[in-house]
Coordinates of C-alpha atoms in Angstrom, one line a residue:
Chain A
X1 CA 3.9 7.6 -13.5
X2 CA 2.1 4.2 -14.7
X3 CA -0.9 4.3 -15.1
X4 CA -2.5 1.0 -16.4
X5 CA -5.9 1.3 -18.7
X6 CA -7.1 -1.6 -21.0
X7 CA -7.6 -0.2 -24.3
X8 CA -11.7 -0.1 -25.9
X9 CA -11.9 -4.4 -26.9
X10 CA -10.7 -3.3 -30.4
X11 CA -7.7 -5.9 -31.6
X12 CA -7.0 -8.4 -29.1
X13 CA -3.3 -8.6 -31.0
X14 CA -0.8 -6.1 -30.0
X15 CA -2.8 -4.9 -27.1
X16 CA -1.5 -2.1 -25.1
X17 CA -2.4 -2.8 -21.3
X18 CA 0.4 -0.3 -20.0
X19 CA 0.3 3.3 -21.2
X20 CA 2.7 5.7 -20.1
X21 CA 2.0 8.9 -18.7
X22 CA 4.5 11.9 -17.7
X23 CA 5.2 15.5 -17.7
X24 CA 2.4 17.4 -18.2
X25 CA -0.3 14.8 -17.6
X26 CA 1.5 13.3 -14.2
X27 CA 1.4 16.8 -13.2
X28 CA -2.5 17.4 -13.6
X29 CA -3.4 14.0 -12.2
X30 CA -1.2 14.5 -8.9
X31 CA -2.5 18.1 -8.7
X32 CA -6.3 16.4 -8.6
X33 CA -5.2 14.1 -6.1
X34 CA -3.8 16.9 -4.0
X35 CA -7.1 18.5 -4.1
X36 CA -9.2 15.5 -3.5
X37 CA -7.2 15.3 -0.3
X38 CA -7.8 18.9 0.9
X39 CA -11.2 18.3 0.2
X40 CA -11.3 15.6 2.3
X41 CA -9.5 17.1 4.7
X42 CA -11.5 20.2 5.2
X43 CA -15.1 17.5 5.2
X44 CA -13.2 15.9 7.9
X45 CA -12.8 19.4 9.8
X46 CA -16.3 20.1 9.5
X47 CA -17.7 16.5 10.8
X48 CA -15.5 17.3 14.2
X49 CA -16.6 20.6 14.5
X50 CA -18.7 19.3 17.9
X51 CA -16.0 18.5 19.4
X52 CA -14.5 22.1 18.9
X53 CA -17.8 23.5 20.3
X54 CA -17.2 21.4 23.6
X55 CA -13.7 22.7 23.7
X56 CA -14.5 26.5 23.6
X57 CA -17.6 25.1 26.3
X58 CA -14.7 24.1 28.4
X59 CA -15.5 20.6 28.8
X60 CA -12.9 19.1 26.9
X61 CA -9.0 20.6 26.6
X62 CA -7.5 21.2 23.6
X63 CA -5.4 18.4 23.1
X64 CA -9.0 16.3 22.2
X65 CA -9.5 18.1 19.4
X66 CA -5.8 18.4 17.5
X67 CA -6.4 14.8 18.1
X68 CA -9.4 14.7 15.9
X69 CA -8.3 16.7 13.3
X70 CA -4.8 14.5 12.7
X71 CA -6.3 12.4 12.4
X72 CA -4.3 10.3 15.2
X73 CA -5.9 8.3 18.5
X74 CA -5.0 7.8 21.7
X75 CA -3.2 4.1 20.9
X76 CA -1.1 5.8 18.1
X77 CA -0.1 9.6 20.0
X78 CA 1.0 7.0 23.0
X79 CA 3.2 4.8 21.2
X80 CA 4.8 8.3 19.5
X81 CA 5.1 9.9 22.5
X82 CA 6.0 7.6 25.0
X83 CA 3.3 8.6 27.6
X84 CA 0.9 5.7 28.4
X85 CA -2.6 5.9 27.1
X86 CA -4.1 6.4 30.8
X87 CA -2.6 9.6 31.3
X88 CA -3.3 10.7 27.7
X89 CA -7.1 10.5 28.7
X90 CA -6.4 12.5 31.9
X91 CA -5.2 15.5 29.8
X92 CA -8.3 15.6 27.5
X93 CA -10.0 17.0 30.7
X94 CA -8.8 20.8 30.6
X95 CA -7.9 21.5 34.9
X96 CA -5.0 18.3 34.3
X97 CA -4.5 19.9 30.7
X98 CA -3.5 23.4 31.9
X99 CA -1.1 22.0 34.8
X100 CA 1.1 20.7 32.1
X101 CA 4.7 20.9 31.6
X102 CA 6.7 22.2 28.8
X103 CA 7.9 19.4 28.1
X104 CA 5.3 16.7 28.0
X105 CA 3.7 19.8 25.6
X106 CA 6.5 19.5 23.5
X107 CA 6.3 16.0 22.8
X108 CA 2.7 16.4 21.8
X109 CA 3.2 19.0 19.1
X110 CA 6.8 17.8 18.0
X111 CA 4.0 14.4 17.1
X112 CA 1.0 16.4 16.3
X113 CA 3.3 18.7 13.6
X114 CA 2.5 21.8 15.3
X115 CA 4.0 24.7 17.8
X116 CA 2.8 24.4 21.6
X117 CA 1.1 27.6 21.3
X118 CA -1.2 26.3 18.4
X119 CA -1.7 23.2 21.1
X120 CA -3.0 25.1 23.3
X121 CA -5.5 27.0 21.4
X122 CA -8.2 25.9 19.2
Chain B
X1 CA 27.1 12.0 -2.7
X2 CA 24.5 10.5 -4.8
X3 CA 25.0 7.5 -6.6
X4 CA 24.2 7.0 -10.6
X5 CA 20.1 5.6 -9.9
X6 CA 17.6 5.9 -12.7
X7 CA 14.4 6.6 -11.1
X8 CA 11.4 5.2 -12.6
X9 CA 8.3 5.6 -11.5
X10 CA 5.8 2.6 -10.7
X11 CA 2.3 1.9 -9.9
X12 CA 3.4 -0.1 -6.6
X13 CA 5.6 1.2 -4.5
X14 CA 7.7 -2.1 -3.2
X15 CA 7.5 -3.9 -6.8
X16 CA 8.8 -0.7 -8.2
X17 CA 12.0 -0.4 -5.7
X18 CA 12.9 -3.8 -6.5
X19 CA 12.5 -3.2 -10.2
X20 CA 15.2 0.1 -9.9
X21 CA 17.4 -1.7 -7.5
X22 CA 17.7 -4.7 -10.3
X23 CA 18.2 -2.0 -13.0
X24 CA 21.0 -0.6 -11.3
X25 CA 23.0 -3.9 -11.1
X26 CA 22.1 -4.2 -14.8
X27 CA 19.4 -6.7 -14.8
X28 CA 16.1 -4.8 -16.4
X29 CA 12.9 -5.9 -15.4
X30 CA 9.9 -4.1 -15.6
X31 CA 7.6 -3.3 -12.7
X32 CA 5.1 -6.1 -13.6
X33 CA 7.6 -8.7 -14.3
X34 CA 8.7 -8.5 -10.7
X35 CA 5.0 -8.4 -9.0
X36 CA 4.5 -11.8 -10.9
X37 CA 7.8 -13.5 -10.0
X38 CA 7.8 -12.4 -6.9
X39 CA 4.2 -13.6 -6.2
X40 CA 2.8 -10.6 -4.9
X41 CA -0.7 -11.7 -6.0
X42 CA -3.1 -12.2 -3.2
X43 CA -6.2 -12.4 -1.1
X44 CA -7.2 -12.2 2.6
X45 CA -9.9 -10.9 4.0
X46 CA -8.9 -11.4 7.7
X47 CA -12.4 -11.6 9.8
X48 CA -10.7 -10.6 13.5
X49 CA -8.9 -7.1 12.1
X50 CA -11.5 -4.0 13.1
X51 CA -12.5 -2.1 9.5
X52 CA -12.9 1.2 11.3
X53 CA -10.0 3.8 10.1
X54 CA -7.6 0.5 9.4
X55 CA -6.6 -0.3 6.0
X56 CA -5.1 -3.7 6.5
X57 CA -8.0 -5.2 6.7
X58 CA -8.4 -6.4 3.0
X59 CA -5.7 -7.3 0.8
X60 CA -4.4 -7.9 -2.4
X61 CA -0.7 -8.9 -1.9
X62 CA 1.4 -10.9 -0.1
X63 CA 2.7 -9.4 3.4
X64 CA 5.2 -6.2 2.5
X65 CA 8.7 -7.6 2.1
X66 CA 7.0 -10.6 0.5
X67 CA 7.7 -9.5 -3.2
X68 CA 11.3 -8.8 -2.6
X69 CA 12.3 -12.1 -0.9
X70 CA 10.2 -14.1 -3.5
X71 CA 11.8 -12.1 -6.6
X72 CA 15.2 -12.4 -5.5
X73 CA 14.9 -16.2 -4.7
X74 CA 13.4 -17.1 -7.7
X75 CA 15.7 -14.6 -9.6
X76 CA 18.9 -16.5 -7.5
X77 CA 20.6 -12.7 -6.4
X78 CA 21.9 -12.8 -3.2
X79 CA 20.6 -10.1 -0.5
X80 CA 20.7 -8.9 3.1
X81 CA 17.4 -7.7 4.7
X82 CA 17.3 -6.0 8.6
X83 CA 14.2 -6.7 9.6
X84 CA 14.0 -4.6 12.6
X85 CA 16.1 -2.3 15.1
X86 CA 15.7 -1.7 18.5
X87 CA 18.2 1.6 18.4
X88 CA 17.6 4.3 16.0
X89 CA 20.8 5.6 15.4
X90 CA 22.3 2.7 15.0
X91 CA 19.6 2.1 12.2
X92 CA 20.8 5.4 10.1
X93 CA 24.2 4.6 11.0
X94 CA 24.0 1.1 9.3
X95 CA 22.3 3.2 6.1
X96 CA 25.3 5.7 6.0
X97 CA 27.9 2.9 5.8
X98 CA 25.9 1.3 2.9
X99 CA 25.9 4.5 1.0
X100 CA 29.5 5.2 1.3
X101 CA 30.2 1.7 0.1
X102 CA 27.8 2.6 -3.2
X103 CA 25.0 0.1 -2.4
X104 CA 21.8 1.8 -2.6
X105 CA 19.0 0.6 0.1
X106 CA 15.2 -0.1 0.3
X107 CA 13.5 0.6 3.8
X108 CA 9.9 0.6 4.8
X109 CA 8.7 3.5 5.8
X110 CA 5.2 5.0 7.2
X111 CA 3.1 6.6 4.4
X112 CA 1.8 9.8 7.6
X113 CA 5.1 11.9 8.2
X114 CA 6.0 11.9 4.7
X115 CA 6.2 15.5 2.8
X116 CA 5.9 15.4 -0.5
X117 CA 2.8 13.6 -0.3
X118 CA -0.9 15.0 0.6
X119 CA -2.1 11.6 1.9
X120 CA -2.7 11.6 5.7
X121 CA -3.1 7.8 6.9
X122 CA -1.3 5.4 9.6
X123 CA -0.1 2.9 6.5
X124 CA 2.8 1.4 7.6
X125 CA 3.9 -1.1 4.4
X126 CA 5.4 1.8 2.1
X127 CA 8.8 1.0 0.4
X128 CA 11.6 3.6 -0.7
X129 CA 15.0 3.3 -1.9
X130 CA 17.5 5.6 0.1
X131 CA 20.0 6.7 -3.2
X132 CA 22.2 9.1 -1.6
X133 CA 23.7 12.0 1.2
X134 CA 24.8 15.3 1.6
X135 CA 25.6 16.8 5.2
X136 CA 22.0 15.8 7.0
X137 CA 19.7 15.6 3.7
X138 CA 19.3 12.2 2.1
X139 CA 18.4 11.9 -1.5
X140 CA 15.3 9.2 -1.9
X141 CA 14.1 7.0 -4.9
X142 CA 10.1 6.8 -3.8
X143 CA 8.8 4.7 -7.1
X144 CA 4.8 6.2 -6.4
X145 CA 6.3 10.2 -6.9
X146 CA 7.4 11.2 -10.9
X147 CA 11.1 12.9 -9.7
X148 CA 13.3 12.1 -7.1
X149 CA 13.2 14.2 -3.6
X150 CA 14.9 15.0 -0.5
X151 CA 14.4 14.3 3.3
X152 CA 15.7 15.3 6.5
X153 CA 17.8 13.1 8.5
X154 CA 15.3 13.7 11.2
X155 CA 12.4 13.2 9.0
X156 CA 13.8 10.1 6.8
X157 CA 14.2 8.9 11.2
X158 CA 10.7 9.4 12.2
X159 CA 9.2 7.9 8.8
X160 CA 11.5 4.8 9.7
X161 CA 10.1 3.9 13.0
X162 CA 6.7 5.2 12.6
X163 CA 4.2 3.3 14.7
X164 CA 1.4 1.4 14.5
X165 CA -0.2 -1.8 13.2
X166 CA 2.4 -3.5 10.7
X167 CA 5.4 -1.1 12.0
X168 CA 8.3 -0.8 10.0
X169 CA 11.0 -0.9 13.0
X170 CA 13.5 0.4 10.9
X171 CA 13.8 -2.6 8.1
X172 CA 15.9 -2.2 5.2
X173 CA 17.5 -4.6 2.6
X174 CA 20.1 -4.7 0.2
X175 CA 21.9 -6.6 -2.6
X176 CA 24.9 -8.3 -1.4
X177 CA 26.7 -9.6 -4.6
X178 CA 26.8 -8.0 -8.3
X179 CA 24.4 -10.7 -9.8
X180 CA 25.1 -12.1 -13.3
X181 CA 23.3 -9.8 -16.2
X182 CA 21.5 -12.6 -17.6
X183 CA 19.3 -14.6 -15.2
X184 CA 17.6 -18.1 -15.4
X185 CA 14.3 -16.5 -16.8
X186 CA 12.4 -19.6 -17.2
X187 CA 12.5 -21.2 -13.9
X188 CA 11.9 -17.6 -12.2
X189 CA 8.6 -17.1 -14.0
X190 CA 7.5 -20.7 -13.2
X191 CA 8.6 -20.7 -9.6
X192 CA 6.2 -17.1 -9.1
X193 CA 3.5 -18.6 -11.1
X194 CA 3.5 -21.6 -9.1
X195 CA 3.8 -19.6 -5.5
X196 CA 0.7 -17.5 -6.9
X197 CA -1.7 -20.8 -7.8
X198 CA -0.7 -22.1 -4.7
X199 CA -1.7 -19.2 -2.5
X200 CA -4.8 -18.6 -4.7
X201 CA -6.4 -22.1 -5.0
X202 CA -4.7 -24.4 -2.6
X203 CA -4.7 -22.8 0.6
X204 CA -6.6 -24.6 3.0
X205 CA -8.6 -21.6 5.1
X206 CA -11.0 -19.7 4.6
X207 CA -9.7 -16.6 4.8
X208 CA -7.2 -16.7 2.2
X209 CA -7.5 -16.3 -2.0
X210 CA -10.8 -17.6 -3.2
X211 CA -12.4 -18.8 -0.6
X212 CA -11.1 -15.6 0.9
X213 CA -13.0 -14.1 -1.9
X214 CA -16.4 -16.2 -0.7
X215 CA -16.3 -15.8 2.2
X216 CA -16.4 -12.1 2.0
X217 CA -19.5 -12.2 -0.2
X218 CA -20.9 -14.5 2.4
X219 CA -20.5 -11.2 5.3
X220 CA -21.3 -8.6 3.0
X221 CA -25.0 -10.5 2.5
X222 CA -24.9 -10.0 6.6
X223 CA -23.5 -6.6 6.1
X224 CA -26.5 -4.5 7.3
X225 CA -28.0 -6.4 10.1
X226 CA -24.6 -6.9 11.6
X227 CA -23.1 -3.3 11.4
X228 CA -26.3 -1.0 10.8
X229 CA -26.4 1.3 7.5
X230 CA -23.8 3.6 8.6
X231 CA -20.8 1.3 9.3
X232 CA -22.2 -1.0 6.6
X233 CA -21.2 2.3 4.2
X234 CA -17.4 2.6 5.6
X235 CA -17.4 -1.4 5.3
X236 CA -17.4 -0.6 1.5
X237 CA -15.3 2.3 1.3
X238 CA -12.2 0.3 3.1
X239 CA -12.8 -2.4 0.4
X240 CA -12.7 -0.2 -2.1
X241 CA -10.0 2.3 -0.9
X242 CA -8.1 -0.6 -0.7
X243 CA -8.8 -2.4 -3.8
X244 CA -8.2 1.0 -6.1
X245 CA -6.8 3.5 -4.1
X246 CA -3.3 2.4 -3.1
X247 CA -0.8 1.5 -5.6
X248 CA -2.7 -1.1 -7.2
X249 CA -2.9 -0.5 -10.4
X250 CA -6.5 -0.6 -10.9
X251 CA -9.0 -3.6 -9.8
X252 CA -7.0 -5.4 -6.7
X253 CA -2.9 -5.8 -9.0
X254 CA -5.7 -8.2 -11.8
X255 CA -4.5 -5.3 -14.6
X256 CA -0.9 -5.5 -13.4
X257 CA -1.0 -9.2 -13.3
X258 CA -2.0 -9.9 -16.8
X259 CA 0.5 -7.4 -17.7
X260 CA 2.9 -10.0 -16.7
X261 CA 1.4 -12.7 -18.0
X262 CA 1.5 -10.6 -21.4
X263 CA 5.4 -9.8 -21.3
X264 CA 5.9 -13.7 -20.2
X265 CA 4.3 -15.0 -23.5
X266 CA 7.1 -12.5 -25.4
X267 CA 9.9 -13.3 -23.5
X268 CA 8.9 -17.2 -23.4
X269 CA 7.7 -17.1 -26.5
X270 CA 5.0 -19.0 -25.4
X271 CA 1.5 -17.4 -27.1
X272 CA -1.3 -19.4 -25.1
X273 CA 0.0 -16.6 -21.7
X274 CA -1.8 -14.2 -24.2
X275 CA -4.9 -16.0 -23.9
X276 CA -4.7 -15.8 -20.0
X277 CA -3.6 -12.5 -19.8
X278 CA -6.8 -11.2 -21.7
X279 CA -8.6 -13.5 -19.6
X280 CA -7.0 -12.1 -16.5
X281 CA -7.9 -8.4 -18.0
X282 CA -11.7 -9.2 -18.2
X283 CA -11.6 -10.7 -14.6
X284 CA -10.1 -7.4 -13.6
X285 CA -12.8 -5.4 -15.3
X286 CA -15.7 -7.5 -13.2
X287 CA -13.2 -6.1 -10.1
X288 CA -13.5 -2.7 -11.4
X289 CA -17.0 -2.6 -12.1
X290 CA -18.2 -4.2 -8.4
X291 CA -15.8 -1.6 -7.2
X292 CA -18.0 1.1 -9.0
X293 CA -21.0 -0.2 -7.5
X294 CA -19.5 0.2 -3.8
X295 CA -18.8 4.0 -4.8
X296 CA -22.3 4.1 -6.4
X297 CA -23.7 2.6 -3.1
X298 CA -21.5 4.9 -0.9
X299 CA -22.5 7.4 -2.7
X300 CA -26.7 6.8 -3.0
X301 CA -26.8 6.9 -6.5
X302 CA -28.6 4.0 -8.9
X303 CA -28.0 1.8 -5.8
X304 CA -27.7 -1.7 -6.0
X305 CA -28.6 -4.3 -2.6
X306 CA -26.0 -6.1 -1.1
X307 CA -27.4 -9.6 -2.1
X308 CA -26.6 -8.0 -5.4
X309 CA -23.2 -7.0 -4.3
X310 CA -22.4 -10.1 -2.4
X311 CA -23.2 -12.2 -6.3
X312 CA -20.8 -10.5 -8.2
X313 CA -18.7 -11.5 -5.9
X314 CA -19.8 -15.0 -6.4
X315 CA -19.1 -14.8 -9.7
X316 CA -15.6 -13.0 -9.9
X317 CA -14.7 -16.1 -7.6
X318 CA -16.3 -18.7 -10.4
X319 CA -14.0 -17.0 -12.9
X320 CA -10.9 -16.6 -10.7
X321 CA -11.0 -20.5 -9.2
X322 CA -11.7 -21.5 -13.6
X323 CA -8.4 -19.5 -14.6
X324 CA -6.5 -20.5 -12.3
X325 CA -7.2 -24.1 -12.6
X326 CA -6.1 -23.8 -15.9
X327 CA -3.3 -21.7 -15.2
X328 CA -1.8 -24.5 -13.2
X329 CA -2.7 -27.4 -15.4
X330 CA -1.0 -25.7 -18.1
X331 CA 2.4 -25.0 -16.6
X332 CA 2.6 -29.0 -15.2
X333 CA 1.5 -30.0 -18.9
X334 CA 3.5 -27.5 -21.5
X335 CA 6.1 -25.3 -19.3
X336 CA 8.8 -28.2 -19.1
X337 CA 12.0 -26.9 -19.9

């Protein structure tokens, strides 16, 4: 990887603006952006935690919250999936959630990354 | 089969595939030798584009695909480019032939489906170079990871045509012809310096290169009685995700840019680029530094106001609209071949 840093204002002759960085070094720095993320990730898990309390209250199905948490919306899971946006916001009410289909499930995890039994629980 | 590619990795993504596709054809370039023949300097802040979860709000380049038609117009190669398909198969199809052929192929992809990396965000402008195939996994040059990795058919498919603002549909280019090994240097550096003055100081709207840059000082003054505190915050955040955070190279491409005013002066021989390209280093430390104070602000610590914020804006403009003023007046005056 290239990284650029400007050297301390020593010389301005021969002044190195690119400095190369790999093996070891490329190795640490991706391995603290891999934790940033998670870190990030599980922040953003706690801030929709609400929304997992409604679920379990039964006021909202499932499908709202695997929303939330990959990070996706309505616009993008409709344009993935193929189903229009109106129906998406009828299945985030859990009675029209639970008469789905195996197959309209499908599409939702197959987009959402996980299996249909992970859909359907929280 | 995998073809003979040297993978070298790059600080942004579609400057870097360009740069390995030249270097397999035997023209070698370095990564910031293309960003500034190519143009890929830039500013827009575009004022009807929501800034909530969007990153395309802000940005520092040229539209994605911009770099590579600039660079190989200025550097004369000749090229095919797809910009999109309506049938999917048919897209990989057209891929496969191109491999078996030996031609090695750039597409842009969708950053959210893709494995190797732990970023999770709808950004649509990636760039990778599809190198080889075996069976159903395809070998992939992605210039942003250190080694070179594999994908699923099915995967390489989906990261294709991901949706979204600024989809990819499926676009892909290619070199058409072996170009000569020794191209017209000269007129290609002028040409992308030229493009870049243009776009920076002569555009005539508001939105776009410093006035772009005023203009954004002028709404971050209005920040917090238009948006509240809150949004005002994740107004800063996108500015500054997007200004350090994606394959920049630090401070909005300003350190990548005076890199390649540096390697023009050598390879011109030419010493007064020198004097820009430090010039263009300090500008990019003012970026870096306002950049600091967003985090600082995001982050309530030693917090500045946004009057305070909105003047070293101000000023970064002042410097920018001075160098490249000069810039220009020095390539009409001294650059005649």
């Amino acid at each position: 990887m290239r990284l650029i840093i400007k050297e301390s204002n020593s010389n301005n002759e021969g002044q190195q603006l690119y400095l190369h960085y790999d093996g070891k070094e490329w190795v640490e720095k991706w391995e603290k952006k891999v934790i940033a993320f998670s870190m990030e990730m599980e922040n953003h898990l706690q801030e929709i935690e609400p929304i997992r309390n409604q679920v379990l209250a039964g006021q909202l199905s499932p499908l709202a919250y695997h929303i939330e948490a990959k990070i996706f919306n309505i616009k993008l899971l409709s344009s993935y999936t193929g189903i229009s946006k109106r129906h998406i916001k009828k299945h985030l009410i859990p009675k029209n959630f639970n008469q789905l289909d195996e197959e309209t499930l499908k599409k939702y995890a197959a987009t959402l990354g996980i299996s249909v039994e992970e859909l359907k629980t929280v | 089969m995998t073809l003979n590619f040297e993978h070298r990795s790059a600080a942004h993504c579609e400057a870097g595939v360009v740069s390995n596709l030249l270097n397999f054809y035997g023209i070698q370039l370095s990564e910031p030798m293309i960003f500034g023949i190519g143009a890929g300097l830039y500013f827009i802040n575009m004022p009807f584009v929501p800034f909530k979860g969007n990153m395309s709000k802000f940005s520092f380049r040229t539209l994605p695909g911009g770099i590579f038609v600039h660079a190989m117009k200025n550097l004369q190669v000749k090229v095919s480019m797809k910009k999109r398909f309506f049938n999917e198969e048919k897209a990989m199809k057209e891929v496969d032939n191109l491999l078996a052929q030996g031609i090695p192929v750039g597409n842009g992809v969708g950053l959210y489906f893709l494995p190797y990396t732990p970023i999770r965000i709808h950004f649509n402008a990636h760039h990778l170079c599809v190198v080889g195939k075996e069976g159903y996994e395809y070998t992939i040059s992605d210039p942003t990871v250190s080694t070179i990795q594999k994908l699923s058919y099915d995967t390489l498919k989906k990261v294709r045509f991901s949706k979204g603002m600024f989809a990819p549909k499926g676009k892909m280019y290619w070199v058409k012809e072996k170009p000569s090994s020794s191209p017209d240097l000269h007129t290609a550096i002028m040409n992308g310096l030229k493009t870049t003055c243009k776009n920076m100081i002569g555009t005539p709207i508001f939105a776009i290169g410093i006035r772009g840059i005023v203009s954004l000082s002028r709404q971050i003054r209005k920040l917090e009685a238009r948006y509240g505190e809150q949004d005002a915050l994740i107004f800063l955040a996108t500015l500054l995700q997007s200004m350090e955070e994606f394959g920049t190279g630090g401070a909005g491409f300003r350190f990548l840019y005076s890199a390649f005013l540096y390697e023009t002066a050598e390879i011109l021989n030419k010493p007064e680029f020198k004097d820009f390209a430090t010039e263009m280093n300090n500008i990019g430390d003012l970026w870096r530094q306002f950049a600091l104070e967003c985090g600082r602000k995001f982050k309530k610590r030693n917090e500045e106001s946004y009057d305070q914020l909105a003047d070293r804006l101000l000023e970064i403009s002042a410097k920018e609209k001075e160098f490249f003023v000069a810039l220009r007046k020095y390539i009409k005056t001294a650059c005649k071949k």
